């Protein structure tokens, strides 16, 4: 498994993965989210690439996108979005590795704290983040849409 920055040929697989694991919503266009991320912190948009196997459609010659983490640094906090691991690859430490790589890249920029939001109803993710050292902050997040997607 390789962790690297997103590259344009990954786009369809990344969007497909986000749909597959239920991270997309009608009001967030994933392609526009990718476009915007690439204009800000392209090195913080991480892709996990898994090894191909002979059972793959391409005979195992190619490597597949098996995970993502889209991150940003606003000068105060680092934010982690779109953490996703393909269902067939879950439970093998890829999510943990993506978080660790995101944290390392944010820390290298001088970012003192990593943040993330978990949608209500995704309580399963709480155990994962708790195990990765994240604690729930006593805050409510507020949002205001500035541009219609
Ligand atoms: C959450 C997610 C990224 C975890 O990825 P993963 O590669 O399966 O996780 P890992 O294999 O790295 O697991 C790391 C640790 O977390 C634990 N863990 C993983 N998923 C867990 C869960 N749902 N609940 C509790 N613990 C969990 C593992 O047991 C492992 O613990 P260990 O190291 O002590 O054995 C993956 O389940 C996923 O893509 N979920 C759907 C998308 C999603 O909800 N993303 C989060 C958005 S906020």
mmCIF file of C-alpha atoms and ligand atoms in Angstrom:
data_model
loop_
_atom_site.group_PDB
_atom_site.id
_atom_site.type_symbol
_atom_site.label_atom_id
_atom_site.label_comp_id
_atom_site.label_asym_id
_atom_site.label_seq_id
_atom_site.Cartn_x
_atom_site.Cartn_y
_atom_site.Cartn_z
ATOM 1 C CA UNK A 1 0.000 0.000 0.000
ATOM 2 C CA UNK A 2 1.312 3.414 -0.995
ATOM 3 C CA UNK A 3 0.235 6.769 0.454
ATOM 4 C CA UNK A 4 0.678 9.701 -1.887
ATOM 5 C CA UNK A 5 -0.938 12.946 -2.973
ATOM 6 C CA UNK A 6 -3.994 12.786 -5.237
ATOM 7 C CA UNK A 7 -3.293 12.858 -8.974
ATOM 8 C CA UNK A 8 -5.836 13.681 -11.668
ATOM 9 C CA UNK A 9 -6.139 10.087 -12.997
ATOM 10 C CA UNK A 10 -7.454 9.133 -9.518
ATOM 11 C CA UNK A 11 -10.533 11.324 -9.836
ATOM 12 C CA UNK A 12 -13.150 8.805 -10.993
ATOM 13 C CA UNK A 13 -12.006 6.166 -8.509
ATOM 14 C CA UNK A 14 -11.957 8.667 -5.657
ATOM 15 C CA UNK A 15 -15.463 9.940 -6.392
ATOM 16 C CA UNK A 16 -16.651 6.342 -6.766
ATOM 17 C CA UNK A 17 -15.139 5.434 -3.404
ATOM 18 C CA UNK A 18 -16.811 8.381 -1.682
ATOM 19 C CA UNK A 19 -20.173 7.327 -3.108
ATOM 20 C CA UNK A 20 -19.538 3.698 -2.161
ATOM 21 C CA UNK A 21 -18.859 4.435 1.514
ATOM 22 C CA UNK A 22 -21.686 6.951 1.800
ATOM 23 C CA UNK A 23 -19.699 10.167 2.243
ATOM 24 C CA UNK A 24 -21.389 12.122 -0.555
ATOM 25 C CA UNK A 25 -24.445 14.296 -0.098
ATOM 26 C CA UNK A 26 -26.646 15.938 -2.754
ATOM 27 C CA UNK A 27 -25.498 19.410 -1.676
ATOM 28 C CA UNK A 28 -21.774 18.600 -2.004
ATOM 29 C CA UNK A 29 -20.534 18.036 -5.553
ATOM 30 C CA UNK A 30 -17.496 15.766 -5.041
ATOM 31 C CA UNK A 31 -15.852 16.926 -8.269
ATOM 32 C CA UNK A 32 -16.075 20.547 -7.140
ATOM 33 C CA UNK A 33 -14.737 19.549 -3.724
ATOM 34 C CA UNK A 34 -11.739 17.995 -5.482
ATOM 35 C CA UNK A 35 -11.242 21.063 -7.701
ATOM 36 C CA UNK A 36 -11.277 23.379 -4.692
ATOM 37 C CA UNK A 37 -8.926 21.169 -2.679
ATOM 38 C CA UNK A 38 -6.416 21.172 -5.519
ATOM 39 C CA UNK A 39 -6.299 24.987 -5.480
ATOM 40 C CA UNK A 40 -5.454 25.085 -1.776
ATOM 41 C CA UNK A 41 -3.438 22.197 -0.283
ATOM 42 C CA UNK A 42 -2.854 19.572 -2.998
ATOM 43 C CA UNK A 43 -0.165 17.873 -0.889
ATOM 44 C CA UNK A 44 -2.732 17.350 1.872
ATOM 45 C CA UNK A 45 -5.158 15.482 -0.368
ATOM 46 C CA UNK A 46 -4.061 11.899 0.271
ATOM 47 C CA UNK A 47 -4.756 8.748 -1.643
ATOM 48 C CA UNK A 48 -3.970 5.193 -0.531
ATOM 49 C CA UNK A 49 -3.110 2.993 -3.452
ATOM 50 C CA UNK A 50 -3.447 -0.749 -3.034
ATOM 51 C CA UNK A 51 -1.644 -3.431 -4.921
ATOM 52 C CA UNK A 52 -3.363 -5.044 -7.874
ATOM 53 C CA UNK A 53 -4.164 -8.753 -7.770
ATOM 54 C CA UNK A 54 -4.622 -11.275 -10.579
ATOM 55 C CA UNK A 55 -8.366 -11.235 -9.816
ATOM 56 C CA UNK A 56 -8.625 -7.544 -10.778
ATOM 57 C CA UNK A 57 -10.295 -6.607 -14.057
ATOM 58 C CA UNK A 58 -6.947 -5.529 -15.468
ATOM 59 C CA UNK A 59 -5.227 -8.749 -14.455
ATOM 60 C CA UNK A 60 -3.442 -7.149 -11.558
ATOM 61 C CA UNK A 61 -1.268 -4.814 -13.574
ATOM 62 C CA UNK A 62 -2.777 -1.642 -12.160
ATOM 63 C CA UNK A 63 -3.061 -0.333 -8.672
ATOM 64 C CA UNK A 64 -6.358 0.776 -7.213
ATOM 65 C CA UNK A 65 -7.398 3.676 -5.029
ATOM 66 C CA UNK A 66 -8.366 2.052 -1.736
ATOM 67 C CA UNK A 67 -8.483 5.087 0.539
ATOM 68 C CA UNK A 68 -8.557 8.861 0.779
ATOM 69 C CA UNK A 69 -8.187 11.731 3.231
ATOM 70 C CA UNK A 70 -8.738 15.309 2.096
ATOM 71 C CA UNK A 71 -7.124 17.790 4.468
ATOM 72 C CA UNK A 72 -6.531 21.488 4.808
ATOM 73 C CA UNK A 73 -4.735 23.914 7.103
ATOM 74 C CA UNK A 74 -6.344 27.281 7.843
ATOM 75 C CA UNK A 75 -3.424 28.698 9.822
ATOM 76 C CA UNK A 76 -5.005 27.705 13.160
ATOM 77 C CA UNK A 77 -6.294 24.146 12.840
ATOM 78 C CA UNK A 78 -5.896 21.353 10.370
ATOM 79 C CA UNK A 79 -9.070 19.710 9.118
ATOM 80 C CA UNK A 80 -9.508 16.188 7.841
ATOM 81 C CA UNK A 81 -12.405 15.382 5.510
ATOM 82 C CA UNK A 82 -13.413 12.503 3.268
ATOM 83 C CA UNK A 83 -11.563 9.837 5.245
ATOM 84 C CA UNK A 84 -12.601 6.719 3.385
ATOM 85 C CA UNK A 85 -11.352 3.180 2.912
ATOM 86 C CA UNK A 86 -12.859 0.830 0.353
ATOM 87 C CA UNK A 87 -15.091 -1.732 2.104
ATOM 88 C CA UNK A 88 -13.025 -4.610 0.711
ATOM 89 C CA UNK A 89 -9.863 -3.051 2.205
ATOM 90 C CA UNK A 90 -11.240 -1.965 5.581
ATOM 91 C CA UNK A 91 -9.857 -3.403 8.787
ATOM 92 C CA UNK A 92 -6.270 -3.624 7.566
ATOM 93 C CA UNK A 93 -4.890 -0.403 9.023
ATOM 94 C CA UNK A 94 -5.316 1.802 5.945
ATOM 95 C CA UNK A 95 -7.575 4.290 7.743
ATOM 96 C CA UNK A 96 -5.085 4.515 10.587
ATOM 97 C CA UNK A 97 -2.213 5.012 8.117
ATOM 98 C CA UNK A 98 -4.089 7.782 6.282
ATOM 99 C CA UNK A 99 -4.744 9.608 9.557
ATOM 100 C CA UNK A 100 -1.093 9.264 10.602
ATOM 101 C CA UNK A 101 0.139 10.603 7.257
ATOM 102 C CA UNK A 102 -2.331 13.509 7.385
ATOM 103 C CA UNK A 103 -1.201 14.347 10.917
ATOM 104 C CA UNK A 104 2.478 14.199 9.921
ATOM 105 C CA UNK A 105 1.942 16.512 6.941
ATOM 106 C CA UNK A 106 -0.114 18.969 9.020
ATOM 107 C CA UNK A 107 2.460 18.959 11.834
ATOM 108 C CA UNK A 108 5.228 19.613 9.296
ATOM 109 C CA UNK A 109 3.362 22.800 8.361
ATOM 110 C CA UNK A 110 3.299 23.888 12.020
ATOM 111 C CA UNK A 111 -0.349 22.987 12.526
ATOM 112 C CA UNK A 112 -0.922 22.432 16.271
ATOM 113 C CA UNK A 113 -4.208 20.486 16.206
ATOM 114 C CA UNK A 114 -6.078 18.275 13.784
ATOM 115 C CA UNK A 115 -9.866 18.435 13.674
ATOM 116 C CA UNK A 116 -12.580 16.486 11.970
ATOM 117 C CA UNK A 117 -16.336 16.347 11.870
ATOM 118 C CA UNK A 118 -18.405 13.174 12.059
ATOM 119 C CA UNK A 119 -21.939 13.318 10.756
ATOM 120 C CA UNK A 120 -24.682 12.409 13.189
ATOM 121 C CA UNK A 121 -25.689 8.853 12.513
ATOM 122 C CA UNK A 122 -22.112 7.745 11.820
ATOM 123 C CA UNK A 123 -21.422 6.615 15.372
ATOM 124 C CA UNK A 124 -19.351 3.710 13.986
ATOM 125 C CA UNK A 125 -16.634 6.209 13.141
ATOM 126 C CA UNK A 126 -16.384 7.332 16.770
ATOM 127 C CA UNK A 127 -14.607 4.146 17.826
ATOM 128 C CA UNK A 128 -12.121 4.493 15.015
ATOM 129 C CA UNK A 129 -11.307 8.125 15.830
ATOM 130 C CA UNK A 130 -11.175 7.437 19.573
ATOM 131 C CA UNK A 131 -8.633 4.723 18.898
ATOM 132 C CA UNK A 132 -6.607 7.182 16.828
ATOM 133 C CA UNK A 133 -6.401 9.574 19.803
ATOM 134 C CA UNK A 134 -9.210 11.986 18.914
ATOM 135 C CA UNK A 135 -11.543 13.243 21.634
ATOM 136 C CA UNK A 136 -14.923 14.863 21.153
ATOM 137 C CA UNK A 137 -14.684 18.612 21.812
ATOM 138 C CA UNK A 138 -17.408 20.380 23.770
ATOM 139 C CA UNK A 139 -18.445 22.576 20.865
ATOM 140 C CA UNK A 140 -21.195 22.783 18.308
ATOM 141 C CA UNK A 141 -20.100 23.566 14.785
ATOM 142 C CA UNK A 142 -22.072 26.164 12.838
ATOM 143 C CA UNK A 143 -21.987 26.521 9.096
ATOM 144 C CA UNK A 144 -23.197 29.043 6.549
ATOM 145 C CA UNK A 145 -23.137 28.316 2.855
ATOM 146 C CA UNK A 146 -21.434 31.073 0.856
ATOM 147 C CA UNK A 147 -21.630 29.625 -2.662
ATOM 148 C CA UNK A 148 -24.405 27.396 -3.967
ATOM 149 C CA UNK A 149 -22.863 24.179 -5.227
HETATM 150 C C1 LIG B 1 -13.627 4.734 9.255
HETATM 151 C C2 LIG B 1 -12.744 4.042 8.220
HETATM 152 C C3 LIG B 1 -11.995 5.086 7.412
HETATM 153 C C4 LIG B 1 -11.736 3.153 8.967
HETATM 154 O O1 LIG B 1 -10.804 2.640 8.016
HETATM 155 P P1 LIG B 1 -10.106 1.207 8.207
HETATM 156 O O2 LIG B 1 -8.993 1.118 7.239
HETATM 157 O O3 LIG B 1 -11.147 0.149 8.165
HETATM 158 O O4 LIG B 1 -9.577 1.314 9.692
HETATM 159 P P2 LIG B 1 -8.246 0.635 10.278
HETATM 160 O O5 LIG B 1 -8.159 -0.759 9.728
HETATM 161 O O6 LIG B 1 -7.085 1.534 10.067
HETATM 162 O O7 LIG B 1 -8.632 0.582 11.806
HETATM 163 C C5 LIG B 1 -7.786 1.177 12.776
HETATM 164 C C6 LIG B 1 -8.327 0.852 14.129
HETATM 165 O O8 LIG B 1 -9.668 1.357 14.286
HETATM 166 C C7 LIG B 1 -10.540 0.278 14.609
HETATM 167 N N1 LIG B 1 -11.784 0.533 13.883
HETATM 168 C C8 LIG B 1 -11.937 0.625 12.552
HETATM 169 N N2 LIG B 1 -13.217 0.893 12.253
HETATM 170 C C9 LIG B 1 -13.865 0.959 13.441
HETATM 171 C C10 LIG B 1 -15.209 1.192 13.832
HETATM 172 N N3 LIG B 1 -16.144 1.427 12.914
HETATM 173 N N4 LIG B 1 -15.515 1.200 15.125
HETATM 174 C C11 LIG B 1 -14.565 0.971 16.072
HETATM 175 N N5 LIG B 1 -13.270 0.740 15.769
HETATM 176 C C12 LIG B 1 -12.952 0.741 14.478
HETATM 177 C C13 LIG B 1 -9.857 -0.971 14.137
HETATM 178 O O9 LIG B 1 -10.270 -2.088 14.889
HETATM 179 C C14 LIG B 1 -8.416 -0.635 14.374
HETATM 180 O O10 LIG B 1 -8.095 -0.821 15.726
HETATM 181 P P3 LIG B 1 -6.733 -1.578 16.113
HETATM 182 O O11 LIG B 1 -5.614 -0.827 15.412
HETATM 183 O O12 LIG B 1 -6.688 -1.461 17.596
HETATM 184 O O13 LIG B 1 -6.913 -2.962 15.601
HETATM 185 C C15 LIG B 1 -13.564 3.119 7.297
HETATM 186 O O14 LIG B 1 -14.350 2.265 8.086
HETATM 187 C C16 LIG B 1 -14.494 3.850 6.333
HETATM 188 O O15 LIG B 1 -14.104 4.234 5.236
HETATM 189 N N6 LIG B 1 -15.757 4.056 6.758
HETATM 190 C C17 LIG B 1 -16.762 4.653 5.871
HETATM 191 C C18 LIG B 1 -16.514 6.128 5.678
HETATM 192 C C19 LIG B 1 -16.551 6.912 6.977
HETATM 193 O O16 LIG B 1 -17.468 6.762 7.776
HETATM 194 N N7 LIG B 1 -15.517 7.770 7.177
HETATM 195 C C20 LIG B 1 -15.431 8.604 8.331
HETATM 196 C C21 LIG B 1 -16.089 9.921 8.029
HETATM 197 S S1 LIG B 1 -16.135 10.982 9.455
#
